[in-house]
Tab-separated table of C-alpha atoms in Angstrom:
chain	number	residue	atom	x	y	z
C	1	MET	CA	5.030	-36.119	21.986
C	2	ARG	CA	6.069	-33.526	24.367
C	3	PRO	CA	5.016	-30.809	21.620
C	4	SER	CA	1.890	-32.272	20.981
C	5	LEU	CA	1.158	-32.435	25.226
C	6	SER	CA	2.326	-28.697	25.358
C	7	ALA	CA	-0.119	-27.849	22.702
C	8	PHE	CA	-2.843	-29.588	24.083
C	9	LEU	CA	-2.524	-28.283	27.372
C	10	SER	CA	-2.219	-24.989	26.169
C	11	GLY	CA	-5.538	-25.309	24.598
C	12	LEU	CA	-7.250	-26.985	27.313
C	13	ILE	CA	-6.219	-23.829	29.528
C	14	PHE	CA	-7.327	-21.500	26.721
C	15	ALA	CA	-10.870	-23.226	26.549
C	16	LEU	CA	-11.230	-23.215	30.087
C	17	GLY	CA	-10.269	-19.465	30.210
C	18	LEU	CA	-12.706	-18.529	27.538
C	19	GLY	CA	-15.636	-20.632	29.429
C	20	LEU	CA	-15.170	-18.827	32.421
C	21	ALA	CA	-14.961	-15.495	31.084
C	22	GLY	CA	-18.290	-16.270	29.163
C	23	MET	CA	-16.774	-15.818	25.955
C	24	THR	CA	-18.212	-18.795	24.375
C	25	ASP	CA	-21.357	-16.765	24.353
C	26	PRO	CA	-21.906	-15.131	20.925
C	27	ALA	CA	-23.903	-12.252	22.579
C	28	ASN	CA	-21.121	-11.434	24.712
C	29	VAL	CA	-18.591	-11.465	21.912
C	30	LEU	CA	-21.234	-9.341	19.342
C	31	GLY	CA	-21.647	-7.147	22.504
C	32	PHE	CA	-17.956	-6.441	22.638
C	33	LEU	CA	-18.354	-5.483	18.935
C	34	ASP	CA	-21.218	-3.330	18.983
C	35	ILE	CA	-19.224	-0.314	20.225
C	36	ALA	CA	-22.060	2.258	18.888
C	37	GLY	CA	-24.835	0.496	20.943
C	38	ASP	CA	-24.528	-0.916	24.370
C	39	TRP	CA	-20.992	-2.010	24.377
C	40	ASP	CA	-19.918	-4.804	26.681
C	41	TYR	CA	-16.442	-4.071	27.668
C	42	ARG	CA	-15.829	-7.713	29.626
C	43	LEU	CA	-13.951	-9.016	26.734
C	44	ALA	CA	-10.982	-6.006	26.599
C	45	PHE	CA	-10.543	-7.210	30.000
C	46	VAL	CA	-10.088	-10.682	28.787
C	47	MET	CA	-7.616	-9.800	26.086
C	48	GLY	CA	-5.837	-7.244	28.645
C	49	GLY	CA	-5.537	-10.184	31.254
C	50	ALA	CA	-3.732	-12.354	28.233
C	51	ILE	CA	-1.610	-9.508	27.083
C	52	ALA	CA	-0.682	-8.659	30.910
C	53	VAL	CA	0.209	-12.790	31.300
C	54	HIS	CA	2.248	-12.485	28.261
C	55	ALA	CA	4.210	-9.749	28.718
C	56	ALA	CA	5.220	-10.869	31.999
C	57	LEU	CA	6.179	-14.159	31.233
C	58	ARG	CA	7.976	-13.450	27.530
C	59	PRO	CA	10.917	-11.991	29.001
C	60	LEU	CA	11.364	-15.180	31.553
C	61	ILE	CA	10.866	-17.636	28.879
C	62	HIS	CA	13.466	-15.979	26.574
C	63	GLN	CA	16.274	-15.950	28.898
C	64	ARG	CA	16.128	-19.873	28.471
C	65	ALA	CA	18.639	-21.284	25.880
C	66	GLN	CA	16.072	-22.870	24.429
C	67	PRO	CA	12.266	-23.693	25.041
C	68	LEU	CA	10.821	-26.629	27.197
C	69	PHE	CA	8.942	-28.711	24.425
C	70	ALA	CA	11.224	-27.696	21.440
C	71	ALA	CA	14.537	-27.954	20.296
C	72	LYS	CA	15.134	-24.096	19.230
C	73	PHE	CA	12.722	-20.857	19.581
C	74	PRO	CA	11.120	-20.213	15.977
C	75	SER	CA	12.765	-17.391	13.964
C	76	LEU	CA	10.031	-15.522	12.450
C	77	PRO	CA	11.080	-12.571	9.808
C	78	ALA	CA	9.653	-9.300	10.663
C	79	SER	CA	7.352	-8.367	7.823
C	80	LYS	CA	4.881	-5.259	6.651
C	81	PRO	CA	1.366	-5.683	6.427
C	82	ASP	CA	0.379	-6.640	2.873
C	83	SER	CA	-2.724	-7.230	0.529
C	84	LYS	CA	-3.382	-10.924	1.828
C	85	LEU	CA	-2.685	-10.064	5.612
C	86	LEU	CA	-5.457	-7.161	5.325
C	87	VAL	CA	-8.157	-9.450	3.169
C	88	GLY	CA	-7.158	-12.153	5.644
C	89	ALA	CA	-8.147	-9.929	8.335
C	90	ALA	CA	-11.157	-8.233	7.027
C	91	LEU	CA	-12.445	-11.654	6.436
C	92	PHE	CA	-12.264	-12.796	9.755
C	93	GLY	CA	-13.672	-9.766	11.233
C	94	VAL	CA	-16.658	-10.014	8.854
C	95	GLY	CA	-17.078	-13.746	9.819
C	96	TRP	CA	-16.948	-13.149	13.228
C	97	GLY	CA	-19.009	-10.096	13.267
C	98	LEU	CA	-21.555	-12.160	11.441
C	99	GLY	CA	-21.792	-15.560	13.284
C	100	GLY	CA	-20.399	-14.160	16.710
C	101	TYR	CA	-17.873	-16.690	17.148
C	102	CYS	CA	-14.013	-17.151	16.389
C	103	PRO	CA	-12.552	-20.175	15.887
C	104	GLY	CA	-11.544	-21.055	19.474
C	105	PRO	CA	-14.950	-20.604	21.525
C	106	ALA	CA	-16.668	-22.155	18.485
C	107	LEU	CA	-14.639	-25.294	18.937
C	108	THR	CA	-14.881	-24.907	22.666
C	109	SER	CA	-18.572	-24.173	22.306
C	110	LEU	CA	-19.301	-27.342	20.003
C	111	ALA	CA	-19.540	-29.526	23.177
C	112	THR	CA	-23.092	-27.908	23.836
C	113	GLY	CA	-24.158	-29.143	20.369
C	114	ALA	CA	-25.836	-26.011	19.912
C	115	PHE	CA	-27.228	-26.225	16.415
C	116	PRO	CA	-25.908	-22.729	15.264
C	117	LEU	CA	-22.317	-24.249	15.882
C	118	LEU	CA	-23.114	-27.527	14.272
C	119	VAL	CA	-23.510	-25.140	11.055
C	120	PHE	CA	-20.884	-22.741	12.096
C	121	VAL	CA	-17.977	-24.962	12.829
C	122	PRO	CA	-18.139	-26.850	9.485
C	123	ALA	CA	-18.341	-23.898	7.420
C	124	MET	CA	-15.256	-22.784	9.226
C	125	PHE	CA	-13.039	-25.811	8.130
C	126	ALA	CA	-14.950	-25.482	4.641
C	127	GLY	CA	-13.625	-21.971	4.533
C	128	PHE	CA	-10.013	-23.045	5.742
C	129	TYR	CA	-9.838	-25.569	3.073
C	130	LEU	CA	-11.147	-23.255	0.655
C	131	ALA	CA	-8.623	-20.478	1.633
C	132	GLN	CA	-5.915	-23.421	0.883
C	133	VAL	CA	-7.498	-24.071	-2.554
C	134	LEU	CA	-7.437	-20.762	-3.477
C	135	GLN	CA	-3.968	-20.007	-2.406
C	136	ALA	CA	-2.748	-22.817	-3.906
C	137	ARG	CA	-4.703	-21.917	-7.287
C	138	ILE	CA	-3.180	-18.547	-7.389
C	139	GLY	CA	0.401	-19.619	-6.380
C	140	VAL	CA	0.271	-18.216	-2.995
C	141	GLY	CA	1.219	-20.291	-0.129
C	142	ALA	CA	4.295	-22.263	1.314
C	143	GLY	CA	5.779	-22.627	-2.165
C	144	SER	CA	6.112	-18.706	-3.070
C	145	GLN	CA	6.163	-17.205	0.623
C	146	ARG	CA	9.308	-15.529	2.156
C	147	PRO	CA	12.178	-17.897	3.567
C	148	GLY	CA	11.050	-18.702	7.209
C	149	THR	CA	7.472	-17.539	7.279
C	150	PRO	CA	4.840	-19.990	8.166
C	151	SER	CA	2.109	-21.313	5.946
C	152	VAL	CA	-1.475	-21.261	6.762
C	153	GLY	CA	-2.069	-24.523	8.869
C	154	ALA	CA	2.157	-25.283	9.044
C	155	THR	CA	2.884	-27.163	11.858
C	156	PRO	CA	6.360	-26.609	13.417
C	157	ALA	CA	9.133	-29.433	12.807
C	158	PRO	CA	9.426	-31.021	16.567
């Protein structure tokens, strides 16, 4: 229960931060992506703030013998970028640029009931499902990964 509560509270804080920063409005995100036009720099400050908090707290967190809400820290092996990562990143970026939403702000903004979100969010979940189906069909995914790498949508053990 504690890991679920931790995840929920983290997501809630993330959603509140996105809302307060105005990043649930796709116009702000698209303005950030429009580097050749009227560039909106505010998202850079939001990301910079998140990176600064992480950079400050990570050393303190890793001084602990174990995390507060899990048995141990995850051990993720270092890996080099491969074609799956590059294709996935490109598809994510194209979807973000076309839709103006990335998954977090889209879910946060869903509460507004705006029609574009009522189309975007189901399409996003359909894309998640399609990616899993394609990975299974071509033999990429949990069964064929390097040991220790999480699969798409994997839930860490409590």
